[in-house]
Amino acid sequence: MSTVPAEAVAEQAEQAGQAGQAGRAGADGGAEAAAAAPLAPRARLLPALGAVYRAQLSRARVARIPLLFVATFQSIGIMVLMRGVVDGGAEARAVVAGSSVLVVAFVALNLLAQYFGQLRASGGLDHYATLPVPPAAVVLGAAGAYASFTVPGTVVTAVAGSVLFELPLTHLWVLAAVIPLAGAALAGLGAALGLLAPRQELATLLGQLGMSAALLLGVLPADRLPGPISYARDLLPSTYGVEALARSFDARPDWAVVGLDLAVCALVGVVSLTVATWAYRRAAVR
């Protein structure tokens, strides 16, 4: 019967204990590393904005072309009707400018209000809420896409109106500033109406009312409106885009006043888009 020295047994026991401690330390370290692993970083605003903008523009290009045709045809039809009433001068400039911006109102305000109202009613906001994108990217991307979609119809309307009323085409480059600024203001208003409306039908109604206000208060000459209604005209975001475009038809436009109108339109756009972003956050967490 063989015997093992006591020193060898003690040495083996000590080695086994050290191995067990090392295994436990490795397991604990792995668990701590797994627990401390950071989540995927949230997407930055500009890349997320670009992705949402491209997706919304692709969707709008497929689904909204017939409606853009209707908006353009409607605005040109209004100018043809007004041609029998208005001969020229400041009234003709107001009609052409208001009809041109009306295309923006139809798409950026009316259709965007309906889109966000439908998105909220169908639960589509839950999809956007799960994406790691800032809320501002969703609102700005959709608003930018719908505003960009109005460019062809607005340009066609402005050119047709200028020819119809014999207005100069020299300064129509002002549309490059009027379309995005008026589009931002009206799109922000439309998104806010669609997100704040408790029901989809109410969002559609508010969008239609907003477009009707842009039609009545933008196309009709300001001096033909009653006093109280003229104050409502000053509150409409598209008014300042209409005024800027109308002044550009003058033989010698006052560019300082045109720039002031565009600055006010830009300020209203920032405010309306901020309200729309807040409305999106409010609707997405409910």
PDB file of N, CA, C and O in Angstrom, residues 195-272:
ATOM      1  N   LEU A 195     -50.450  65.905 -36.070  1.00  0.00           N
ATOM      2  CA  LEU A 195     -50.006  65.219 -34.863  1.00  0.00           C
ATOM      3  C   LEU A 195     -50.823  65.595 -33.637  1.00  0.00           C
ATOM      4  O   LEU A 195     -50.951  64.803 -32.704  1.00  0.00           O
ATOM      5  N   LEU A 196     -51.355  66.802 -33.611  1.00  0.00           N
ATOM      6  CA  LEU A 196     -52.123  67.248 -32.453  1.00  0.00           C
ATOM      7  C   LEU A 196     -53.602  66.905 -32.555  1.00  0.00           C
ATOM      8  O   LEU A 196     -54.300  66.899 -31.541  1.00  0.00           O
ATOM      9  N   ALA A 197     -54.090  66.635 -33.760  1.00  0.00           N
ATOM     10  CA  ALA A 197     -55.510  66.304 -33.919  1.00  0.00           C
ATOM     11  C   ALA A 197     -55.812  64.967 -33.253  1.00  0.00           C
ATOM     12  O   ALA A 197     -55.092  63.982 -33.468  1.00  0.00           O
ATOM     13  N   PRO A 198     -56.846  64.889 -32.423  1.00  0.00           N
ATOM     14  CA  PRO A 198     -57.137  63.628 -31.731  1.00  0.00           C
ATOM     15  C   PRO A 198     -57.651  62.525 -32.647  1.00  0.00           C
ATOM     16  O   PRO A 198     -57.563  61.347 -32.310  1.00  0.00           O
ATOM     17  N   ARG A 199     -58.174  62.880 -33.817  1.00  0.00           N
ATOM     18  CA  ARG A 199     -58.696  61.886 -34.756  1.00  0.00           C
ATOM     19  C   ARG A 199     -58.202  62.186 -36.159  1.00  0.00           C
ATOM     20  O   ARG A 199     -57.904  63.336 -36.507  1.00  0.00           O
ATOM     21  N   GLN A 200     -58.117  61.132 -36.961  1.00  0.00           N
ATOM     22  CA  GLN A 200     -57.628  61.286 -38.327  1.00  0.00           C
ATOM     23  C   GLN A 200     -58.548  62.184 -39.144  1.00  0.00           C
ATOM     24  O   GLN A 200     -58.084  63.000 -39.947  1.00  0.00           O
ATOM     25  N   GLU A 201     -59.843  62.049 -38.954  1.00  0.00           N
ATOM     26  CA  GLU A 201     -60.790  62.874 -39.711  1.00  0.00           C
ATOM     27  C   GLU A 201     -60.617  64.360 -39.381  1.00  0.00           C
ATOM     28  O   GLU A 201     -60.739  65.216 -40.263  1.00  0.00           O
ATOM     29  N   LEU A 202     -60.319  64.643 -38.130  1.00  0.00           N
ATOM     30  CA  LEU A 202     -60.115  66.038 -37.735  1.00  0.00           C
ATOM     31  C   LEU A 202     -58.827  66.591 -38.337  1.00  0.00           C
ATOM     32  O   LEU A 202     -58.770  67.763 -38.722  1.00  0.00           O
ATOM     33  N   ALA A 203     -57.798  65.757 -38.445  1.00  0.00           N
ATOM     34  CA  ALA A 203     -56.554  66.195 -39.090  1.00  0.00           C
ATOM     35  C   ALA A 203     -56.808  66.534 -40.556  1.00  0.00           C
ATOM     36  O   ALA A 203     -56.290  67.537 -41.076  1.00  0.00           O
ATOM     37  N   THR A 204     -57.605  65.715 -41.237  1.00  0.00           N
ATOM     38  CA  THR A 204     -57.944  65.994 -42.628  1.00  0.00           C
ATOM     39  C   THR A 204     -58.720  67.301 -42.752  1.00  0.00           C
ATOM     40  O   THR A 204     -58.460  68.117 -43.641  1.00  0.00           O
ATOM     41  N   LEU A 205     -59.658  67.513 -41.836  1.00  0.00           N
ATOM     42  CA  LEU A 205     -60.454  68.743 -41.856  1.00  0.00           C
ATOM     43  C   LEU A 205     -59.579  69.970 -41.620  1.00  0.00           C
ATOM     44  O   LEU A 205     -59.713  70.986 -42.322  1.00  0.00           O
ATOM     45  N   LEU A 206     -58.668  69.884 -40.655  1.00  0.00           N
ATOM     46  CA  LEU A 206     -57.797  71.024 -40.366  1.00  0.00           C
ATOM     47  C   LEU A 206     -56.866  71.317 -41.543  1.00  0.00           C
ATOM     48  O   LEU A 206     -56.592  72.483 -41.850  1.00  0.00           O
ATOM     49  N   GLY A 207     -56.384  70.274 -42.201  1.00  0.00           N
ATOM     50  CA  GLY A 207     -55.559  70.495 -43.382  1.00  0.00           C
ATOM     51  C   GLY A 207     -56.318  71.174 -44.500  1.00  0.00           C
ATOM     52  O   GLY A 207     -55.790  72.073 -45.174  1.00  0.00           O
ATOM     53  N   GLN A 208     -57.572  70.764 -44.705  1.00  0.00           N
ATOM     54  CA  GLN A 208     -58.396  71.403 -45.737  1.00  0.00           C
ATOM     55  C   GLN A 208     -58.679  72.864 -45.388  1.00  0.00           C
ATOM     56  O   GLN A 208     -58.655  73.739 -46.264  1.00  0.00           O
ATOM     57  N   LEU A 209     -58.959  73.129 -44.109  1.00  0.00           N
ATOM     58  CA  LEU A 209     -59.217  74.508 -43.702  1.00  0.00           C
ATOM     59  C   LEU A 209     -57.973  75.378 -43.871  1.00  0.00           C
ATOM     60  O   LEU A 209     -58.068  76.542 -44.276  1.00  0.00           O
ATOM     61  N   GLY A 210     -56.811  74.818 -43.545  1.00  0.00           N
ATOM     62  CA  GLY A 210     -55.578  75.580 -43.728  1.00  0.00           C
ATOM     63  C   GLY A 210     -55.327  75.912 -45.182  1.00  0.00           C
ATOM     64  O   GLY A 210     -54.912  77.037 -45.514  1.00  0.00           O
ATOM     65  N   MET A 211     -55.568  74.955 -46.071  1.00  0.00           N
ATOM     66  CA  MET A 211     -55.386  75.221 -47.495  1.00  0.00           C
ATOM     67  C   MET A 211     -56.406  76.251 -47.989  1.00  0.00           C
ATOM     68  O   MET A 211     -56.090  77.118 -48.822  1.00  0.00           O
ATOM     69  N   SER A 212     -57.636  76.168 -47.499  1.00  0.00           N
ATOM     70  CA  SER A 212     -58.653  77.148 -47.890  1.00  0.00           C
ATOM     71  C   SER A 212     -58.272  78.547 -47.421  1.00  0.00           C
ATOM     72  O   SER A 212     -58.495  79.535 -48.151  1.00  0.00           O
ATOM     73  N   ALA A 213     -57.687  78.633 -46.225  1.00  0.00           N
ATOM     74  CA  ALA A 213     -57.233  79.941 -45.738  1.00  0.00           C
ATOM     75  C   ALA A 213     -56.113  80.479 -46.622  1.00  0.00           C
ATOM     76  O   ALA A 213     -56.073  81.678 -46.943  1.00  0.00           O
ATOM     77  N   ALA A 214     -55.191  79.601 -47.040  1.00  0.00           N
ATOM     78  CA  ALA A 214     -54.127  80.035 -47.949  1.00  0.00           C
ATOM     79  C   ALA A 214     -54.690  80.489 -49.287  1.00  0.00           C
ATOM     80  O   ALA A 214     -54.169  81.417 -49.920  1.00  0.00           O
ATOM     81  N   LEU A 215     -55.779  79.860 -49.731  1.00  0.00           N
ATOM     82  CA  LEU A 215     -56.418  80.248 -50.993  1.00  0.00           C
ATOM     83  C   LEU A 215     -57.080  81.617 -50.873  1.00  0.00           C
ATOM     84  O   LEU A 215     -56.832  82.523 -51.683  1.00  0.00           O
ATOM     85  N   LEU A 216     -57.906  81.787 -49.866  1.00  0.00           N
ATOM     86  CA  LEU A 216     -58.684  83.021 -49.744  1.00  0.00           C
ATOM     87  C   LEU A 216     -57.819  84.212 -49.343  1.00  0.00           C
ATOM     88  O   LEU A 216     -57.979  85.313 -49.864  1.00  0.00           O
ATOM     89  N   LEU A 217     -56.902  83.986 -48.401  1.00  0.00           N
ATOM     90  CA  LEU A 217     -56.107  85.097 -47.883  1.00  0.00           C
ATOM     91  C   LEU A 217     -54.850  85.353 -48.693  1.00  0.00           C
ATOM     92  O   LEU A 217     -54.234  86.416 -48.557  1.00  0.00           O
ATOM     93  N   GLY A 218     -54.443  84.382 -49.511  1.00  0.00           N
ATOM     94  CA  GLY A 218     -53.233  84.576 -50.290  1.00  0.00           C
ATOM     95  C   GLY A 218     -53.486  85.028 -51.705  1.00  0.00           C
ATOM     96  O   GLY A 218     -52.760  85.865 -52.240  1.00  0.00           O
ATOM     97  N   VAL A 219     -54.524  84.493 -52.338  1.00  0.00           N
ATOM     98  CA  VAL A 219     -54.789  84.830 -53.741  1.00  0.00           C
ATOM     99  C   VAL A 219     -55.497  86.175 -53.872  1.00  0.00           C
ATOM    100  O   VAL A 219     -55.165  86.970 -54.764  1.00  0.00           O
ATOM    101  N   LEU A 220     -56.435  86.445 -52.985  1.00  0.00           N
ATOM    102  CA  LEU A 220     -57.137  87.722 -53.076  1.00  0.00           C
ATOM    103  C   LEU A 220     -56.212  88.869 -52.695  1.00  0.00           C
ATOM    104  O   LEU A 220     -55.421  88.757 -51.754  1.00  0.00           O
ATOM    105  N   PRO A 221     -56.258  89.987 -53.406  1.00  0.00           N
ATOM    106  CA  PRO A 221     -55.422  91.139 -53.058  1.00  0.00           C
ATOM    107  C   PRO A 221     -55.702  91.626 -51.641  1.00  0.00           C
ATOM    108  O   PRO A 221     -56.853  91.621 -51.177  1.00  0.00           O
ATOM    109  N   ALA A 222     -54.662  92.053 -50.956  1.00  0.00           N
ATOM    110  CA  ALA A 222     -54.808  92.430 -49.549  1.00  0.00           C
ATOM    111  C   ALA A 222     -55.733  93.627 -49.358  1.00  0.00           C
ATOM    112  O   ALA A 222     -56.476  93.700 -48.372  1.00  0.00           O
ATOM    113  N   ASP A 223     -55.724  94.580 -50.306  1.00  0.00           N
ATOM    114  CA  ASP A 223     -56.560  95.763 -50.138  1.00  0.00           C
ATOM    115  C   ASP A 223     -58.033  95.490 -50.404  1.00  0.00           C
ATOM    116  O   ASP A 223     -58.873  96.367 -50.182  1.00  0.00           O
ATOM    117  N   ARG A 224     -58.357  94.308 -50.897  1.00  0.00           N
ATOM    118  CA  ARG A 224     -59.753  93.941 -51.127  1.00  0.00           C
ATOM    119  C   ARG A 224     -60.360  93.230 -49.908  1.00  0.00           C
ATOM    120  O   ARG A 224     -61.556  92.943 -49.914  1.00  0.00           O
ATOM    121  N   LEU A 225     -59.539  92.912 -48.918  1.00  0.00           N
ATOM    122  CA  LEU A 225     -60.030  92.163 -47.759  1.00  0.00           C
ATOM    123  C   LEU A 225     -60.547  93.107 -46.685  1.00  0.00           C
ATOM    124  O   LEU A 225     -59.994  94.203 -46.491  1.00  0.00           O
ATOM    125  N   PRO A 226     -61.596  92.715 -45.940  1.00  0.00           N
ATOM    126  CA  PRO A 226     -62.053  93.522 -44.809  1.00  0.00           C
ATOM    127  C   PRO A 226     -60.970  93.616 -43.731  1.00  0.00           C
ATOM    128  O   PRO A 226     -60.059  92.771 -43.651  1.00  0.00           O
ATOM    129  N   GLY A 227     -61.084  94.626 -42.890  1.00  0.00           N
ATOM    130  CA  GLY A 227     -60.071  94.880 -41.868  1.00  0.00           C
ATOM    131  C   GLY A 227     -59.760  93.708 -40.956  1.00  0.00           C
ATOM    132  O   GLY A 227     -58.588  93.308 -40.832  1.00  0.00           O
ATOM    133  N   PRO A 228     -60.773  93.118 -40.293  1.00  0.00           N
ATOM    134  CA  PRO A 228     -60.467  91.997 -39.383  1.00  0.00           C
ATOM    135  C   PRO A 228     -59.821  90.807 -40.087  1.00  0.00           C
ATOM    136  O   PRO A 228     -58.951  90.142 -39.531  1.00  0.00           O
ATOM    137  N   ILE A 229     -60.228  90.531 -41.335  1.00  0.00           N
ATOM    138  CA  ILE A 229     -59.661  89.389 -42.054  1.00  0.00           C
ATOM    139  C   ILE A 229     -58.210  89.656 -42.443  1.00  0.00           C
ATOM    140  O   ILE A 229     -57.394  88.733 -42.532  1.00  0.00           O
ATOM    141  N   SER A 230     -57.879  90.929 -42.646  1.00  0.00           N
ATOM    142  CA  SER A 230     -56.490  91.240 -42.990  1.00  0.00           C
ATOM    143  C   SER A 230     -55.545  90.903 -41.849  1.00  0.00           C
ATOM    144  O   SER A 230     -54.383  90.546 -42.076  1.00  0.00           O
ATOM    145  N   TYR A 231     -56.028  90.983 -40.608  1.00  0.00           N
ATOM    146  CA  TYR A 231     -55.191  90.577 -39.475  1.00  0.00           C
ATOM    147  C   TYR A 231     -54.952  89.070 -39.495  1.00  0.00           C
ATOM    148  O   TYR A 231     -53.855  88.599 -39.173  1.00  0.00           O
ATOM    149  N   ALA A 232     -55.978  88.316 -39.857  1.00  0.00           N
ATOM    150  CA  ALA A 232     -55.800  86.870 -39.992  1.00  0.00           C
ATOM    151  C   ALA A 232     -54.810  86.545 -41.104  1.00  0.00           C
ATOM    152  O   ALA A 232     -54.051  85.571 -41.007  1.00  0.00           O
ATOM    153  N   ARG A 233     -54.800  87.350 -42.134  1.00  0.00           N
ATOM    154  CA  ARG A 233     -53.836  87.152 -43.221  1.00  0.00           C
ATOM    155  C   ARG A 233     -52.406  87.309 -42.723  1.00  0.00           C
ATOM    156  O   ARG A 233     -51.498  86.593 -43.152  1.00  0.00           O
ATOM    157  N   ASP A 234     -52.195  88.252 -41.811  1.00  0.00           N
ATOM    158  CA  ASP A 234     -50.854  88.457 -41.269  1.00  0.00           C
ATOM    159  C   ASP A 234     -50.391  87.273 -40.425  1.00  0.00           C
ATOM    160  O   ASP A 234     -49.177  87.074 -40.256  1.00  0.00           O
ATOM    161  N   LEU A 235     -51.318  86.488 -39.890  1.00  0.00           N
ATOM    162  CA  LEU A 235     -50.962  85.340 -39.067  1.00  0.00           C
ATOM    163  C   LEU A 235     -50.697  84.084 -39.884  1.00  0.00           C
ATOM    164  O   LEU A 235     -50.148  83.117 -39.361  1.00  0.00           O
ATOM    165  N   LEU A 236     -51.069  84.088 -41.152  1.00  0.00           N
ATOM    166  CA  LEU A 236     -50.884  82.914 -41.995  1.00  0.00           C
ATOM    167  C   LEU A 236     -49.420  82.814 -42.422  1.00  0.00           C
ATOM    168  O   LEU A 236     -48.846  83.787 -42.925  1.00  0.00           O
ATOM    169  N   PRO A 237     -48.765  81.666 -42.216  1.00  0.00           N
ATOM    170  CA  PRO A 237     -47.329  81.573 -42.520  1.00  0.00           C
ATOM    171  C   PRO A 237     -46.987  81.853 -43.978  1.00  0.00           C
ATOM    172  O   PRO A 237     -45.932  82.408 -44.277  1.00  0.00           O
ATOM    173  N   SER A 238     -47.880  81.486 -44.896  1.00  0.00           N
ATOM    174  CA  SER A 238     -47.558  81.647 -46.312  1.00  0.00           C
ATOM    175  C   SER A 238     -47.651  83.083 -46.792  1.00  0.00           C
ATOM    176  O   SER A 238     -47.177  83.405 -47.893  1.00  0.00           O
ATOM    177  N   THR A 239     -48.245  83.978 -45.993  1.00  0.00           N
ATOM    178  CA  THR A 239     -48.448  85.361 -46.420  1.00  0.00           C
ATOM    179  C   THR A 239     -47.141  86.037 -46.790  1.00  0.00           C
ATOM    180  O   THR A 239     -47.048  86.757 -47.795  1.00  0.00           O
ATOM    181  N   TYR A 240     -46.099  85.794 -46.010  1.00  0.00           N
ATOM    182  CA  TYR A 240     -44.835  86.500 -46.221  1.00  0.00           C
ATOM    183  C   TYR A 240     -44.107  85.969 -47.454  1.00  0.00           C
ATOM    184  O   TYR A 240     -43.398  86.717 -48.124  1.00  0.00           O
ATOM    185  N   GLY A 241     -44.290  84.705 -47.763  1.00  0.00           N
ATOM    186  CA  GLY A 241     -43.771  84.197 -49.022  1.00  0.00           C
ATOM    187  C   GLY A 241     -44.500  84.787 -50.204  1.00  0.00           C
ATOM    188  O   GLY A 241     -43.889  85.098 -51.239  1.00  0.00           O
ATOM    189  N   VAL A 242     -45.824  84.941 -50.075  1.00  0.00           N
ATOM    190  CA  VAL A 242     -46.622  85.560 -51.139  1.00  0.00           C
ATOM    191  C   VAL A 242     -46.184  87.007 -51.356  1.00  0.00           C
ATOM    192  O   VAL A 242     -46.012  87.466 -52.499  1.00  0.00           O
ATOM    193  N   GLU A 243     -45.983  87.747 -50.255  1.00  0.00           N
ATOM    194  CA  GLU A 243     -45.583  89.146 -50.382  1.00  0.00           C
ATOM    195  C   GLU A 243     -44.209  89.273 -51.027  1.00  0.00           C
ATOM    196  O   GLU A 243     -43.982  90.156 -51.864  1.00  0.00           O
ATOM    197  N   ALA A 244     -43.289  88.400 -50.648  1.00  0.00           N
ATOM    198  CA  ALA A 244     -41.945  88.457 -51.239  1.00  0.00           C
ATOM    199  C   ALA A 244     -41.993  88.192 -52.736  1.00  0.00           C
ATOM    200  O   ALA A 244     -41.338  88.888 -53.528  1.00  0.00           O
ATOM    201  N   LEU A 245     -42.760  87.182 -53.144  1.00  0.00           N
ATOM    202  CA  LEU A 245     -42.859  86.866 -54.565  1.00  0.00           C
ATOM    203  C   LEU A 245     -43.587  87.963 -55.328  1.00  0.00           C
ATOM    204  O   LEU A 245     -43.204  88.314 -56.454  1.00  0.00           O
ATOM    205  N   ALA A 246     -44.638  88.520 -54.731  1.00  0.00           N
ATOM    206  CA  ALA A 246     -45.387  89.584 -55.408  1.00  0.00           C
ATOM    207  C   ALA A 246     -44.518  90.821 -55.625  1.00  0.00           C
ATOM    208  O   ALA A 246     -44.575  91.462 -56.690  1.00  0.00           O
ATOM    209  N   ARG A 247     -43.696  91.173 -54.645  1.00  0.00           N
ATOM    210  CA  ARG A 247     -42.832  92.352 -54.795  1.00  0.00           C
ATOM    211  C   ARG A 247     -41.742  92.132 -55.843  1.00  0.00           C
ATOM    212  O   ARG A 247     -41.214  93.084 -56.403  1.00  0.00           O
ATOM    213  N   SER A 248     -41.379  90.865 -56.085  1.00  0.00           N
ATOM    214  CA  SER A 248     -40.338  90.602 -57.082  1.00  0.00           C
ATOM    215  C   SER A 248     -40.812  90.871 -58.508  1.00  0.00           C
ATOM    216  O   SER A 248     -39.990  90.943 -59.430  1.00  0.00           O
ATOM    217  N   PHE A 249     -42.123  91.022 -58.711  1.00  0.00           N
ATOM    218  CA  PHE A 249     -42.648  91.334 -60.038  1.00  0.00           C
ATOM    219  C   PHE A 249     -42.555  92.821 -60.373  1.00  0.00           C
ATOM    220  O   PHE A 249     -42.854  93.211 -61.506  1.00  0.00           O
ATOM    221  N   ASP A 250     -42.180  93.654 -59.409  1.00  0.00           N
ATOM    222  CA  ASP A 250     -42.035  95.089 -59.688  1.00  0.00           C
ATOM    223  C   ASP A 250     -40.887  95.330 -60.658  1.00  0.00           C
ATOM    224  O   ASP A 250     -39.944  94.525 -60.757  1.00  0.00           O
ATOM    225  N   ALA A 251     -40.953  96.431 -61.336  1.00  0.00           N
ATOM    226  CA  ALA A 251     -39.873  96.776 -62.257  1.00  0.00           C
ATOM    227  C   ALA A 251     -38.560  96.955 -61.507  1.00  0.00           C
ATOM    228  O   ALA A 251     -37.494  96.525 -61.963  1.00  0.00           O
ATOM    229  N   ARG A 252     -38.629  97.607 -60.346  1.00  0.00           N
ATOM    230  CA  ARG A 252     -37.459  97.779 -59.477  1.00  0.00           C
ATOM    231  C   ARG A 252     -37.840  97.317 -58.073  1.00  0.00           C
ATOM    232  O   ARG A 252     -38.271  98.110 -57.243  1.00  0.00           O
ATOM    233  N   PRO A 253     -37.696  96.034 -57.796  1.00  0.00           N
ATOM    234  CA  PRO A 253     -38.126  95.525 -56.485  1.00  0.00           C
ATOM    235  C   PRO A 253     -37.326  96.144 -55.345  1.00  0.00           C
ATOM    236  O   PRO A 253     -36.131  96.435 -55.477  1.00  0.00           O
ATOM    237  N   ASP A 254     -38.002  96.332 -54.235  1.00  0.00           N
ATOM    238  CA  ASP A 254     -37.345  96.783 -53.013  1.00  0.00           C
ATOM    239  C   ASP A 254     -36.800  95.534 -52.319  1.00  0.00           C
ATOM    240  O   ASP A 254     -37.497  94.867 -51.556  1.00  0.00           O
ATOM    241  N   TRP A 255     -35.541  95.227 -52.565  1.00  0.00           N
ATOM    242  CA  TRP A 255     -34.984  93.963 -52.094  1.00  0.00           C
ATOM    243  C   TRP A 255     -34.861  93.920 -50.578  1.00  0.00           C
ATOM    244  O   TRP A 255     -34.860  92.839 -49.984  1.00  0.00           O
ATOM    245  N   ALA A 256     -34.769  95.077 -49.942  1.00  0.00           N
ATOM    246  CA  ALA A 256     -34.719  95.084 -48.474  1.00  0.00           C
ATOM    247  C   ALA A 256     -36.035  94.583 -47.895  1.00  0.00           C
ATOM    248  O   ALA A 256     -36.059  93.783 -46.951  1.00  0.00           O
ATOM    249  N   VAL A 257     -37.144  95.027 -48.478  1.00  0.00           N
ATOM    250  CA  VAL A 257     -38.456  94.572 -48.002  1.00  0.00           C
ATOM    251  C   VAL A 257     -38.670  93.105 -48.357  1.00  0.00           C
ATOM    252  O   VAL A 257     -39.223  92.332 -47.571  1.00  0.00           O
ATOM    253  N   VAL A 258     -38.217  92.705 -49.543  1.00  0.00           N
ATOM    254  CA  VAL A 258     -38.313  91.293 -49.924  1.00  0.00           C
ATOM    255  C   VAL A 258     -37.523  90.423 -48.956  1.00  0.00           C
ATOM    256  O   VAL A 258     -37.990  89.364 -48.496  1.00  0.00           O
ATOM    257  N   GLY A 259     -36.308  90.854 -48.615  1.00  0.00           N
ATOM    258  CA  GLY A 259     -35.509  90.106 -47.654  1.00  0.00           C
ATOM    259  C   GLY A 259     -36.161  90.050 -46.285  1.00  0.00           C
ATOM    260  O   GLY A 259     -36.081  89.022 -45.591  1.00  0.00           O
ATOM    261  N   LEU A 260     -36.818  91.138 -45.876  1.00  0.00           N
ATOM    262  CA  LEU A 260     -37.513  91.142 -44.587  1.00  0.00           C
ATOM    263  C   LEU A 260     -38.665  90.153 -44.591  1.00  0.00           C
ATOM    264  O   LEU A 260     -38.871  89.420 -43.608  1.00  0.00           O
ATOM    265  N   ASP A 261     -39.430  90.117 -45.679  1.00  0.00           N
ATOM    266  CA  ASP A 261     -40.522  89.142 -45.774  1.00  0.00           C
ATOM    267  C   ASP A 261     -39.991  87.708 -45.707  1.00  0.00           C
ATOM    268  O   ASP A 261     -40.569  86.849 -45.022  1.00  0.00           O
ATOM    269  N   LEU A 262     -38.897  87.452 -46.390  1.00  0.00           N
ATOM    270  CA  LEU A 262     -38.317  86.108 -46.362  1.00  0.00           C
ATOM    271  C   LEU A 262     -37.776  85.769 -44.973  1.00  0.00           C
ATOM    272  O   LEU A 262     -37.859  84.616 -44.532  1.00  0.00           O
ATOM    273  N   ALA A 263     -37.222  86.763 -44.284  1.00  0.00           N
ATOM    274  CA  ALA A 263     -36.717  86.518 -42.928  1.00  0.00           C
ATOM    275  C   ALA A 263     -37.862  86.173 -41.980  1.00  0.00           C
ATOM    276  O   ALA A 263     -37.736  85.268 -41.137  1.00  0.00           O
ATOM    277  N   VAL A 264     -38.977  86.888 -42.103  1.00  0.00           N
ATOM    278  CA  VAL A 264     -40.140  86.570 -41.272  1.00  0.00           C
ATOM    279  C   VAL A 264     -40.659  85.179 -41.591  1.00  0.00           C
ATOM    280  O   VAL A 264     -41.019  84.402 -40.692  1.00  0.00           O
ATOM    281  N   CYS A 265     -40.680  84.841 -42.881  1.00  0.00           N
ATOM    282  CA  CYS A 265     -41.127  83.511 -43.291  1.00  0.00           C
ATOM    283  C   CYS A 265     -40.208  82.433 -42.711  1.00  0.00           C
ATOM    284  O   CYS A 265     -40.671  81.378 -42.254  1.00  0.00           O
ATOM    285  N   ALA A 266     -38.897  82.701 -42.698  1.00  0.00           N
ATOM    286  CA  ALA A 266     -37.956  81.740 -42.116  1.00  0.00           C
ATOM    287  C   ALA A 266     -38.175  81.587 -40.624  1.00  0.00           C
ATOM    288  O   ALA A 266     -38.125  80.471 -40.074  1.00  0.00           O
ATOM    289  N   LEU A 267     -38.416  82.701 -39.929  1.00  0.00           N
ATOM    290  CA  LEU A 267     -38.661  82.646 -38.489  1.00  0.00           C
ATOM    291  C   LEU A 267     -39.918  81.853 -38.175  1.00  0.00           C
ATOM    292  O   LEU A 267     -39.933  81.021 -37.258  1.00  0.00           O
ATOM    293  N   VAL A 268     -40.974  82.093 -38.950  1.00  0.00           N
ATOM    294  CA  VAL A 268     -42.215  81.335 -38.749  1.00  0.00           C
ATOM    295  C   VAL A 268     -41.979  79.855 -39.030  1.00  0.00           C
ATOM    296  O   VAL A 268     -42.519  78.984 -38.339  1.00  0.00           O
ATOM    297  N   GLY A 269     -41.142  79.550 -40.024  1.00  0.00           N
ATOM    298  CA  GLY A 269     -40.829  78.160 -40.317  1.00  0.00           C
ATOM    299  C   GLY A 269     -40.122  77.471 -39.164  1.00  0.00           C
ATOM    300  O   GLY A 269     -40.427  76.326 -38.827  1.00  0.00           O
ATOM    301  N   VAL A 270     -39.164  78.165 -38.528  1.00  0.00           N
ATOM    302  CA  VAL A 270     -38.461  77.589 -37.377  1.00  0.00           C
ATOM    303  C   VAL A 270     -39.434  77.320 -36.235  1.00  0.00           C
ATOM    304  O   VAL A 270     -39.401  76.259 -35.600  1.00  0.00           O
ATOM    305  N   VAL A 271     -40.321  78.282 -35.982  1.00  0.00           N
ATOM    306  CA  VAL A 271     -41.289  78.115 -34.885  1.00  0.00           C
ATOM    307  C   VAL A 271     -42.242  76.961 -35.177  1.00  0.00           C
ATOM    308  O   VAL A 271     -42.503  76.117 -34.311  1.00  0.00           O
ATOM    309  N   SER A 272     -42.765  76.901 -36.408  1.00  0.00           N
ATOM    310  CA  SER A 272     -43.744  75.854 -36.724  1.00  0.00           C
ATOM    311  C   SER A 272     -43.108  74.464 -36.704  1.00  0.00           C
ATOM    312  O   SER A 272     -43.714  73.498 -36.242  1.00  0.00           O
TER     313      SER A 272
END
